[in-house]
Coordinates of C-alpha atoms in Angstrom, one line a residue:
Chain B
M1 CA 88.7 -155.6 -17.3
S2 CA 87.5 -155.4 -20.8
E3 CA 87.6 -152.4 -22.5
Q4 CA 86.0 -153.9 -25.6
G5 CA 82.4 -152.4 -26.6
A6 CA 82.5 -149.8 -23.9
V7 CA 82.8 -147.1 -26.4
R8 CA 79.6 -147.5 -29.0
T9 CA 81.1 -145.3 -31.5
G10 CA 78.3 -144.2 -34.1
R11 CA 75.4 -141.8 -34.8
Y12 CA 72.1 -142.5 -32.8
F13 CA 68.5 -141.4 -32.2
M14 CA 69.0 -142.0 -28.5
Q15 CA 67.4 -141.0 -25.4
G16 CA 69.1 -138.6 -23.1
N17 CA 69.0 -141.0 -19.9
E18 CA 70.7 -143.7 -22.4
A19 CA 73.3 -141.1 -23.7
C20 CA 74.2 -140.4 -20.0
A21 CA 74.8 -144.2 -19.6
E22 CA 77.0 -144.5 -22.5
G23 CA 78.8 -141.3 -21.6
A24 CA 79.5 -143.0 -18.3
L25 CA 80.8 -146.1 -20.0
A26 CA 82.9 -144.0 -22.5
A27 CA 84.5 -141.8 -19.5
G28 CA 85.7 -145.5 -17.9
C29 CA 82.8 -145.8 -15.1
R30 CA 82.8 -149.2 -14.2
F31 CA 80.6 -149.1 -10.9
F32 CA 77.0 -148.3 -10.8
A33 CA 74.9 -148.4 -7.5
G34 CA 71.2 -146.9 -7.6
Y35 CA 67.6 -147.2 -6.7
P36 CA 65.2 -146.8 -9.4
I37 CA 63.2 -143.8 -9.7
T38 CA 61.2 -142.0 -12.6
P39 CA 62.6 -140.2 -14.7
A40 CA 66.1 -141.4 -14.0
T41 CA 65.5 -145.1 -14.2
E42 CA 66.6 -145.7 -18.0
I43 CA 70.0 -144.6 -16.6
A44 CA 70.4 -147.5 -14.1
E45 CA 68.6 -150.3 -16.5
H46 CA 71.1 -149.2 -19.3
M47 CA 73.9 -149.4 -16.8
A48 CA 72.6 -152.8 -15.5
G49 CA 72.6 -154.2 -19.1
R50 CA 75.9 -152.8 -20.1
L51 CA 78.3 -152.7 -17.2
P52 CA 78.8 -156.7 -16.8
G53 CA 79.8 -156.9 -20.3
V54 CA 82.9 -154.4 -20.1
G55 CA 83.9 -155.8 -16.8
G56 CA 82.1 -153.5 -14.4
V57 CA 79.6 -154.1 -11.5
F58 CA 76.0 -152.8 -11.2
I59 CA 74.4 -153.1 -7.8
Q60 CA 70.5 -152.1 -7.1
M61 CA 70.7 -151.1 -3.6
E62 CA 67.8 -151.0 -1.1
D63 CA 67.7 -147.1 -1.1
E64 CA 69.5 -144.0 -1.9
I65 CA 71.4 -143.8 1.2
S66 CA 73.1 -146.9 0.6
S67 CA 73.6 -146.2 -3.2
M68 CA 75.5 -143.0 -2.3
A69 CA 77.5 -145.0 0.3
S70 CA 78.4 -147.8 -2.3
V71 CA 79.5 -145.5 -4.6
I72 CA 81.8 -143.7 -2.3
G73 CA 83.0 -147.2 -1.3
A74 CA 83.8 -148.2 -4.9
S75 CA 85.5 -145.1 -5.7
W76 CA 87.9 -145.6 -2.9
T77 CA 89.0 -148.8 -4.6
G78 CA 89.9 -146.8 -7.5
V79 CA 87.0 -147.4 -9.7
L80 CA 85.2 -144.5 -11.6
S81 CA 81.6 -144.7 -9.8
M82 CA 78.4 -143.0 -10.1
T83 CA 74.7 -143.2 -9.4
A84 CA 71.6 -141.7 -10.8
T85 CA 68.4 -140.6 -9.2
S86 CA 65.9 -137.5 -8.9
G87 CA 65.2 -135.0 -6.3
P88 CA 63.6 -137.4 -3.6
G89 CA 66.7 -139.4 -4.0
I90 CA 69.1 -136.5 -3.7
S91 CA 67.3 -135.6 -0.6
L92 CA 68.3 -139.0 0.9
M93 CA 71.8 -138.9 -0.4
Q94 CA 72.7 -135.6 1.2
E95 CA 74.5 -137.0 4.3
N96 CA 76.7 -139.0 2.1
L97 CA 77.2 -136.4 -0.4
G98 CA 78.8 -134.4 2.4
Y99 CA 80.8 -137.2 3.4
A100 CA 82.2 -137.5 -0.4
V101 CA 83.1 -133.8 -0.4
A102 CA 84.9 -134.1 3.3
T103 CA 86.8 -137.1 2.0
E104 CA 87.6 -136.0 -1.4
T105 CA 85.8 -138.9 -3.0
P106 CA 85.7 -138.4 -6.6
C107 CA 82.0 -139.6 -8.1
V108 CA 79.3 -138.5 -10.4
I109 CA 75.7 -138.3 -9.3
V110 CA 73.1 -137.7 -12.0
D111 CA 69.9 -135.9 -10.7
V112 CA 67.1 -136.2 -13.6
Q113 CA 65.1 -133.7 -12.0
R114 CA 61.3 -133.9 -11.5
G115 CA 58.1 -132.0 -9.9
G116 CA 58.4 -131.6 -6.0
P117 CA 58.5 -131.2 -3.1
S118 CA 58.1 -134.8 -1.7
T119 CA 57.1 -137.4 -4.3
G120 CA 55.6 -134.7 -6.4
I121 CA 55.2 -135.7 -9.7
P122 CA 57.6 -138.2 -11.5
A123 CA 57.7 -137.8 -15.1
V124 CA 57.1 -133.9 -15.4
P125 CA 60.3 -132.0 -15.9
F126 CA 61.1 -129.3 -13.3
Q127 CA 64.4 -127.6 -12.0
G128 CA 63.6 -128.0 -8.4
D129 CA 67.2 -129.1 -7.1
M130 CA 69.4 -126.3 -8.3
V131 CA 70.1 -125.1 -4.7
Q132 CA 69.5 -128.4 -2.9
V133 CA 72.9 -129.9 -4.7
R134 CA 74.7 -126.8 -3.9
R135 CA 73.6 -126.4 -0.3
G136 CA 71.7 -129.3 0.6
S137 CA 74.3 -131.2 3.0
H138 CA 75.3 -129.5 6.2
G139 CA 78.4 -127.5 6.8
E140 CA 80.3 -125.3 4.4
Y141 CA 81.7 -126.5 1.0
E142 CA 81.4 -126.0 -2.6
A143 CA 79.6 -128.0 -5.2
V144 CA 80.4 -128.7 -9.0
A145 CA 77.3 -129.2 -11.3
F146 CA 76.9 -129.2 -15.0
A147 CA 73.0 -128.8 -17.0
P148 CA 72.7 -130.7 -20.0
A149 CA 70.3 -129.3 -22.7
S150 CA 70.2 -132.1 -25.2
A151 CA 70.6 -135.8 -25.5
Q152 CA 74.1 -135.1 -27.0
E153 CA 75.3 -133.0 -24.0
M154 CA 73.9 -135.9 -21.6
F155 CA 76.7 -138.1 -23.2
D156 CA 79.2 -135.2 -23.2
L157 CA 78.9 -133.5 -19.9
T158 CA 78.9 -137.0 -18.4
I159 CA 82.1 -137.2 -19.7
L160 CA 83.0 -134.1 -18.4
A161 CA 81.6 -134.7 -14.9
F162 CA 83.7 -137.9 -14.6
N163 CA 86.9 -135.8 -15.6
T164 CA 86.3 -133.1 -13.1
A165 CA 85.4 -135.4 -10.4
E166 CA 88.7 -137.3 -11.0
R167 CA 90.9 -134.2 -11.3
L168 CA 89.4 -132.5 -8.5
R169 CA 88.7 -135.5 -6.2
T170 CA 85.0 -134.2 -5.8
P171 CA 81.6 -135.3 -6.2
V172 CA 80.1 -133.7 -9.3
F173 CA 76.6 -133.4 -10.3
L174 CA 74.9 -133.5 -13.6
L175 CA 71.8 -131.7 -13.3
A176 CA 69.3 -132.9 -15.9
D177 CA 65.4 -133.1 -15.9
A178 CA 62.6 -135.2 -16.8
A179 CA 62.6 -133.7 -20.4
V180 CA 66.3 -133.8 -21.2
G181 CA 66.4 -137.3 -19.6
H182 CA 63.6 -138.7 -21.6
M183 CA 63.9 -136.8 -25.0
R184 CA 65.6 -138.6 -28.0
E185 CA 67.8 -136.6 -30.6
I186 CA 70.8 -137.4 -32.5
V187 CA 73.5 -138.4 -30.3
E188 CA 77.2 -138.7 -31.9
I189 CA 79.6 -141.0 -29.9
P190 CA 83.0 -140.3 -31.1
A191 CA 85.7 -142.9 -31.7
A192 CA 87.2 -144.0 -28.6
D193 CA 90.7 -142.8 -28.6
S194 CA 89.5 -139.1 -29.3
I195 CA 87.6 -139.2 -26.0
E196 CA 89.7 -137.3 -23.1
R197 CA 89.7 -139.6 -19.9
L198 CA 91.2 -138.4 -16.9
R199 CA 92.2 -140.1 -13.9
R200 CA 92.9 -139.1 -10.1
T201 CA 96.5 -139.1 -9.1
L202 CA 97.8 -141.9 -7.1
P203 CA 100.4 -141.8 -4.6
D204 CA 103.8 -143.5 -5.2
A205 CA 103.3 -147.1 -4.6
E206 CA 106.7 -147.3 -2.8
A207 CA 106.0 -144.3 -0.5
D208 CA 105.9 -144.9 3.2
P209 CA 102.1 -145.1 3.7
Y210 CA 102.4 -142.8 6.9
A211 CA 104.2 -140.2 4.9
I212 CA 101.6 -139.8 2.2
K213 CA 99.7 -136.2 2.4
G214 CA 96.6 -137.8 0.7
F215 CA 94.2 -134.9 1.8
L216 CA 93.7 -131.4 1.9
D217 CA 95.7 -129.8 -1.1
P218 CA 94.4 -126.9 -2.8
D219 CA 96.1 -128.4 -5.8
V220 CA 94.6 -131.7 -5.2
A221 CA 96.4 -134.3 -3.1
P222 CA 97.0 -138.0 -4.7
M223 CA 94.5 -140.3 -3.6
P224 CA 95.5 -143.4 -1.7
V225 CA 93.1 -146.1 -2.7
F226 CA 92.5 -149.6 -1.2
G227 CA 94.1 -152.6 -2.9
R228 CA 97.0 -150.7 -4.1
G229 CA 99.2 -151.3 -0.9
H230 CA 98.4 -147.7 0.4
K231 CA 97.1 -147.1 3.8
A232 CA 94.9 -144.1 4.5
H233 CA 92.5 -142.8 7.5
V234 CA 89.4 -141.8 5.5
T235 CA 87.1 -140.0 7.8
G236 CA 84.3 -137.2 7.4
S237 CA 85.3 -135.9 10.7
C238 CA 87.8 -132.9 10.7
H239 CA 91.2 -134.0 9.4
D240 CA 94.7 -132.9 8.5
A241 CA 96.5 -133.6 5.3
Y242 CA 97.4 -137.0 6.6
G243 CA 93.8 -137.8 7.1
M244 CA 94.2 -137.8 10.9
R245 CA 91.2 -136.7 13.0
N246 CA 91.4 -133.2 14.8
V247 CA 88.0 -132.5 16.3
V248 CA 89.3 -130.1 19.0
D249 CA 91.1 -127.2 17.4
A250 CA 89.1 -124.4 15.6
Q251 CA 92.4 -123.8 13.2
A252 CA 92.1 -127.3 12.2
L253 CA 88.3 -126.8 11.3
D254 CA 89.5 -123.5 9.5
T255 CA 92.1 -125.4 7.1
F256 CA 89.6 -128.3 6.6
V257 CA 86.9 -126.1 5.3
R258 CA 88.8 -123.5 3.5
V259 CA 91.1 -125.9 1.6
L260 CA 88.3 -127.9 0.4
A261 CA 86.4 -124.9 -0.7
A262 CA 89.5 -123.3 -2.3
K263 CA 90.1 -126.6 -4.5
I264 CA 86.9 -125.6 -6.2
R265 CA 86.7 -121.8 -6.0
R266 CA 90.0 -121.2 -7.2
R267 CA 89.1 -123.2 -10.7
T268 CA 85.9 -121.4 -11.1
R269 CA 87.0 -119.8 -14.2
E270 CA 88.2 -123.0 -15.8
L271 CA 85.4 -124.8 -14.8
A272 CA 83.1 -122.4 -16.3
V273 CA 81.2 -123.8 -19.5
I274 CA 78.9 -121.2 -21.0
E275 CA 77.0 -120.9 -24.3
T276 CA 76.0 -117.4 -25.6
G277 CA 74.6 -115.6 -28.5
N278 CA 73.9 -111.9 -29.5
T279 CA 74.9 -110.5 -26.0
A280 CA 77.2 -107.7 -27.2
D281 CA 74.7 -105.2 -28.3
A282 CA 71.8 -106.8 -26.6
Q283 CA 69.3 -104.7 -24.5
V284 CA 67.4 -107.9 -23.2
I285 CA 69.4 -110.9 -22.5
L286 CA 67.5 -114.2 -21.8
V287 CA 69.4 -116.5 -19.6
G288 CA 68.3 -120.2 -19.1
Y289 CA 70.0 -123.5 -18.1
G290 CA 69.1 -126.9 -19.2
L291 CA 66.4 -127.5 -21.6
V292 CA 65.2 -123.7 -20.8
G293 CA 68.4 -122.6 -22.1
R294 CA 67.3 -123.9 -25.6
A295 CA 64.1 -122.1 -25.2
A296 CA 66.1 -118.7 -24.3
Q297 CA 68.2 -119.3 -27.4
A298 CA 65.2 -120.0 -29.7
I299 CA 63.2 -117.1 -28.6
S300 CA 66.2 -114.6 -28.6
L301 CA 67.0 -115.7 -32.2
Q302 CA 62.9 -115.4 -33.0
A303 CA 63.4 -111.8 -31.6
R304 CA 66.3 -110.9 -33.6
A305 CA 64.7 -112.0 -36.7
A306 CA 61.9 -109.6 -35.7
G307 CA 64.7 -106.7 -35.2
L308 CA 64.8 -106.6 -31.6
P309 CA 68.0 -106.5 -29.8
V310 CA 67.8 -109.7 -27.7
G311 CA 70.7 -112.0 -26.6
W312 CA 70.7 -115.4 -24.6
I313 CA 73.1 -116.9 -22.2
R314 CA 73.0 -120.9 -21.3
P315 CA 75.3 -121.3 -18.4
V316 CA 76.3 -125.1 -18.7
T317 CA 78.3 -125.1 -15.6
V318 CA 75.7 -123.8 -12.9
W319 CA 78.2 -124.8 -9.9
P320 CA 80.5 -123.1 -9.3
F321 CA 78.4 -120.1 -10.4
P322 CA 80.4 -118.6 -13.6
D323 CA 80.0 -115.2 -12.1
Q324 CA 82.9 -113.5 -14.2
E325 CA 81.7 -114.8 -17.6
L326 CA 78.1 -113.9 -16.8
R327 CA 78.9 -110.5 -15.7
E328 CA 80.9 -110.1 -18.7
H329 CA 78.0 -110.9 -21.0
C330 CA 75.6 -109.0 -19.4
A331 CA 77.6 -105.8 -19.2
A332 CA 76.0 -104.0 -22.0
A333 CA 72.3 -105.0 -21.4
R334 CA 69.7 -103.1 -19.6
N335 CA 67.3 -106.2 -18.8
V336 CA 68.3 -109.8 -18.0
V337 CA 65.8 -112.2 -17.6
I338 CA 66.4 -115.5 -15.9
M339 CA 64.2 -118.2 -17.3
E340 CA 63.8 -121.1 -14.8
N341 CA 61.5 -124.1 -14.7
N342 CA 60.9 -123.3 -10.9
L343 CA 59.8 -120.2 -9.1
G344 CA 63.3 -118.6 -9.3
Q345 CA 66.1 -120.5 -7.6
M346 CA 69.1 -119.2 -9.2
A347 CA 67.6 -115.8 -9.9
P348 CA 69.0 -114.6 -6.5
Y349 CA 72.4 -115.4 -7.5
F350 CA 72.2 -113.1 -10.6
Q351 CA 70.4 -110.4 -8.7
A352 CA 73.3 -110.4 -6.4
L353 CA 76.0 -110.2 -9.1
L354 CA 74.4 -108.0 -11.5
K355 CA 74.1 -104.7 -10.0
D356 CA 73.9 -102.4 -13.2
Q357 CA 71.0 -104.4 -14.9
L358 CA 67.2 -105.1 -14.0
V359 CA 67.2 -108.5 -13.4
W360 CA 63.8 -110.3 -13.9
S361 CA 62.8 -114.0 -12.5
L362 CA 60.6 -115.4 -15.0
P363 CA 59.2 -119.0 -14.5
P364 CA 56.9 -120.5 -17.3
Q365 CA 53.1 -119.7 -17.2
I366 CA 52.6 -123.3 -16.2
L367 CA 55.4 -125.1 -13.9
G368 CA 56.7 -128.2 -15.6
T369 CA 56.5 -126.8 -19.2
L370 CA 58.9 -125.1 -21.2
H371 CA 58.7 -121.3 -21.6
H372 CA 56.2 -120.6 -24.5
P373 CA 57.8 -118.2 -27.2
D374 CA 54.6 -116.0 -27.1
Y375 CA 54.7 -115.6 -23.5
I376 CA 58.3 -114.5 -23.5
M377 CA 58.1 -112.4 -26.6
S378 CA 55.3 -110.1 -24.8
H379 CA 57.7 -109.8 -21.9
I380 CA 60.5 -108.5 -24.4
E381 CA 58.1 -106.2 -26.1
E382 CA 57.2 -104.7 -22.9
M383 CA 60.7 -104.1 -21.6
L384 CA 61.6 -102.6 -25.1
K385 CA 58.9 -99.9 -24.9
Chain H
M1 CA 66.4 -119.6 -44.2
N2 CA 64.6 -122.4 -45.9
N3 CA 64.2 -124.5 -42.7
S4 CA 61.0 -126.6 -42.9
V5 CA 59.7 -128.0 -39.6
T6 CA 56.8 -130.2 -38.8
E7 CA 55.4 -130.8 -35.4
I8 CA 53.6 -134.1 -34.6
R9 CA 51.8 -135.0 -31.4
L10 CA 50.6 -138.6 -30.9
A11 CA 48.1 -139.3 -28.0
G12 CA 46.4 -142.1 -26.8
F13 CA 46.4 -144.4 -23.5
G14 CA 49.5 -146.2 -21.9
G15 CA 49.6 -149.6 -23.7
Q16 CA 48.7 -148.4 -27.2
G17 CA 52.2 -147.7 -28.2
V18 CA 52.2 -144.1 -28.9
V19 CA 55.6 -143.5 -27.4
L20 CA 57.2 -146.4 -29.6
A21 CA 55.6 -144.7 -32.6
G22 CA 57.0 -141.5 -31.7
V23 CA 60.5 -143.0 -31.5
L24 CA 60.0 -144.9 -34.8
L25 CA 58.9 -141.6 -36.5
G26 CA 62.3 -140.2 -35.2
R27 CA 64.4 -142.7 -36.4
A28 CA 62.8 -142.6 -39.9
A29 CA 63.3 -138.9 -40.2
L30 CA 66.7 -139.5 -39.5
E31 CA 66.9 -142.0 -42.2
D32 CA 65.3 -139.2 -44.5
G33 CA 68.4 -137.1 -43.7
M34 CA 66.4 -134.8 -41.4
H35 CA 67.1 -133.6 -37.8
A36 CA 64.4 -134.9 -35.1
V37 CA 63.5 -134.6 -31.5
Q38 CA 61.1 -137.0 -29.8
N39 CA 59.7 -136.7 -26.4
Q40 CA 57.1 -138.2 -24.2
S41 CA 54.9 -137.6 -21.2
Y42 CA 52.9 -140.2 -19.3
G43 CA 51.4 -140.5 -15.9
A44 CA 52.5 -143.1 -13.1
E45 CA 50.5 -146.1 -14.8
A46 CA 52.1 -148.4 -17.1
R47 CA 48.6 -149.2 -18.9
G48 CA 45.6 -147.1 -19.2
G49 CA 46.6 -143.6 -18.1
A50 CA 47.3 -140.7 -20.6
A51 CA 50.1 -141.1 -22.9
R52 CA 51.7 -138.7 -25.4
S53 CA 54.7 -138.5 -27.5
E54 CA 55.8 -135.6 -29.6
V55 CA 58.0 -135.4 -32.6
I56 CA 59.7 -132.4 -34.3
I57 CA 61.0 -133.2 -37.9
A58 CA 63.2 -130.4 -39.4
T59 CA 65.6 -129.7 -42.1
E60 CA 67.8 -127.7 -39.8
P61 CA 69.0 -128.5 -36.2
I62 CA 66.1 -128.1 -33.6
I63 CA 66.8 -125.3 -31.1
Y64 CA 63.4 -125.1 -29.4
P65 CA 62.6 -128.8 -28.5
E66 CA 59.0 -129.0 -27.6
V67 CA 55.9 -128.8 -29.9
T68 CA 53.8 -125.8 -29.4
A69 CA 51.2 -125.9 -32.3
P70 CA 51.2 -129.3 -34.0
H71 CA 50.9 -129.5 -37.7
V72 CA 49.7 -133.2 -37.3
M73 CA 47.9 -134.7 -34.5
V74 CA 46.9 -138.6 -33.8
A75 CA 44.5 -139.3 -31.5
L76 CA 44.0 -143.1 -30.5
S77 CA 41.4 -142.4 -27.8
Q78 CA 38.5 -139.8 -27.0
A79 CA 40.2 -138.9 -23.9
A80 CA 43.5 -137.9 -25.9
L81 CA 41.7 -136.0 -28.4
D82 CA 39.6 -134.0 -25.9
R83 CA 42.6 -133.3 -23.8
Y84 CA 45.2 -132.4 -26.6
V85 CA 43.5 -131.3 -29.6
A86 CA 43.3 -127.6 -28.5
D87 CA 46.8 -126.5 -29.7
L88 CA 46.4 -128.3 -33.3
R89 CA 46.9 -125.6 -36.1
P90 CA 43.5 -124.6 -37.7
D91 CA 45.1 -126.1 -41.0
G92 CA 46.5 -129.1 -39.4
T93 CA 45.7 -132.7 -39.8
L94 CA 43.8 -134.7 -37.3
I95 CA 44.2 -138.4 -37.6
V96 CA 41.8 -140.6 -35.5
D97 CA 41.4 -144.1 -34.8
D98 CA 37.6 -143.6 -35.9
E99 CA 36.1 -146.8 -34.0
L100 CA 37.6 -145.2 -30.5
V101 CA 36.9 -141.7 -31.1
A102 CA 33.3 -140.8 -31.8
R103 CA 33.1 -137.1 -31.0
L104 CA 35.3 -135.0 -33.4
P105 CA 36.1 -131.4 -32.8
A106 CA 33.3 -128.7 -33.9
D107 CA 36.3 -126.9 -35.7
A108 CA 35.9 -127.9 -39.3
S109 CA 39.0 -126.2 -40.6
H110 CA 41.2 -129.4 -39.6
R111 CA 41.8 -132.0 -42.2
I112 CA 40.4 -134.8 -40.6
L113 CA 41.5 -138.5 -41.5
G114 CA 40.9 -141.7 -39.9
C115 CA 40.5 -145.7 -40.0
G116 CA 40.0 -148.6 -37.4
F117 CA 43.4 -148.9 -36.7
T118 CA 43.2 -151.2 -33.7
R119 CA 40.3 -153.3 -35.6
I120 CA 42.6 -153.9 -38.4
A121 CA 45.5 -154.8 -36.4
T122 CA 43.5 -157.2 -34.3
T123 CA 41.4 -158.9 -37.2
E124 CA 43.4 -158.7 -40.2
L125 CA 47.3 -158.9 -38.4
E126 CA 45.8 -160.9 -35.5
R127 CA 48.1 -158.7 -33.3
G128 CA 46.1 -155.6 -31.7
I129 CA 49.5 -154.5 -30.3
V130 CA 50.5 -153.4 -33.8
A131 CA 47.8 -150.9 -34.1
N132 CA 50.4 -148.2 -33.6
M133 CA 52.4 -149.5 -36.6
V134 CA 49.1 -149.4 -38.7
M135 CA 48.6 -145.8 -37.7
L136 CA 52.4 -145.0 -38.4
G137 CA 52.1 -146.2 -41.9
Y138 CA 48.9 -144.4 -42.6
L139 CA 50.5 -141.2 -41.0
A140 CA 53.6 -141.6 -43.4
R141 CA 51.4 -142.2 -46.6
A142 CA 48.6 -139.6 -45.8
T143 CA 51.1 -136.8 -44.7
G144 CA 54.6 -137.4 -45.9
V145 CA 56.2 -136.3 -42.9
V146 CA 58.5 -139.3 -43.3
S147 CA 59.0 -141.8 -46.1
L148 CA 57.7 -145.3 -46.2
E149 CA 61.3 -146.5 -47.2
A150 CA 62.5 -144.6 -44.2
L151 CA 60.1 -146.1 -41.9
H152 CA 61.0 -149.6 -43.2
R153 CA 64.5 -148.8 -42.3
A154 CA 63.7 -147.5 -38.8
V155 CA 62.1 -150.6 -38.0
P156 CA 65.3 -153.1 -37.2
G157 CA 66.7 -152.1 -33.9
G158 CA 63.6 -150.0 -33.1
V159 CA 61.2 -152.7 -32.2
P160 CA 61.9 -155.8 -30.0
S161 CA 63.9 -158.4 -32.2
G162 CA 61.8 -161.1 -33.9
T163 CA 58.8 -158.6 -34.4
E164 CA 60.3 -156.7 -37.4
A165 CA 58.5 -158.6 -40.2
L166 CA 55.1 -158.2 -38.4
N167 CA 55.7 -154.4 -37.7
V168 CA 56.7 -153.9 -41.6
R169 CA 53.5 -155.6 -42.5
A170 CA 51.5 -153.4 -40.2
I171 CA 53.1 -150.5 -41.4
D172 CA 52.4 -151.7 -45.0
R173 CA 48.7 -152.2 -44.0
G174 CA 48.2 -148.9 -42.6
A175 CA 50.0 -147.2 -45.7
A176 CA 47.7 -149.1 -47.9
L177 CA 44.4 -147.8 -46.2
V178 CA 45.2 -144.3 -47.6
N179 CA 44.3 -145.6 -50.9
D180 CA 41.5 -147.7 -50.1

């Protein structure tokens, strides 16, 4: 495979979706399967143009169900794999997402969110899939998701998503929205040798294939991949550490669920990426993720300039929910305002976490738009009365 | 704090190239050593529906990434003007294709400028499709939000290859209109 040209080092005025594709290529992604959908289409378009030139494979599938299936299959051949879609596509991917979790298949799913429910409105930004990616597939499991707030983060967090997927052998979401996907900003792509690229652990090639414990290790089992002499039984049904089915014993189910969950839960703290400002003495803290987080930051700084004790928090990691960091940063505040471009999907998680604060859920005046500074300032002034 | 911020809104219908104009404006701002954010919104139609592109140009990194009260607005259709003019600052500049926009806002406080960008592109440059570039050259010269030199430098890589010379010619024609 050619690595020549995979990393386009330089400084660009680049669209978020294109930066995401470049991030994937820089991370080492060499397989993309997807079905076009606004506002994520540019990612597929860009990967289709770029992957053949770096020895990779692009497939436009017949739908999102098969797209997700292809990504899982490709990952089991040892190739870093991804897909990109929007909410309607995520709905279709849910069954296979559960399969990826159960089989511990590293892959990256980019969700450039748009207005919903149903086909909704294609190019208007919305944060409608926050809980869907966490709880959308059936059963009990943990999700990992990062929410970019800039074209630069579309690049950086796509790399982080791949590194996390490879390290933990699990699907990882990039939860963007139409505004972040379509916006153009300065994007700096670093030199190839300065980009960290983590890879899954493989079993020893000489090992007895029947002796390989390729599943269910909270410290992440080595992944037997096809085409390297490994043999493995890969199933979405309840299985043991050797991948062998056990669909009879409750104890097997208990281990299956708890170990898969523990693999993520134990790492909640190390997975937590969170940006903050002026929280230590704030009486009001504005919280927003994705692009809304930049509104929270800008309005908080505007309030500070007016002498008001306001801070801001932008969780970059949304799942696993970074509860300890959020609690620490909110400790001194009386009011915590959860700004979301939806009717309050993450707010209940904050309300359950922060017992000593007044936690407000605050959508924008018009869903699909960014919170207007004047609107938030009037709420801040009301809270500080 | 010496942060200078200019918010620009370009509006028209799909096919007029307001998104590409916004992208070139952002690229030019970077050439001028500024920070820029460009975003866009459009309907499901490739042509004919409402299309809008917004650009923020600032000396400091841009945190709040969307336009709230534009300093400059360009309207290439009556529908775009009617739909989007309300947020324009009272002292803002309104630039219209004055052969496509007949009814101007009653608020006389705006600085209102305009030319027949589309006609000039069609008749003088024989390519109606570069009306957006004629407008861009005019915008740059009339408002100074980006330099004409930066706009020239933004063209290679910013437009389909093979069309660079035509686009530069269109930009220069637009800039010259300001002095006409």
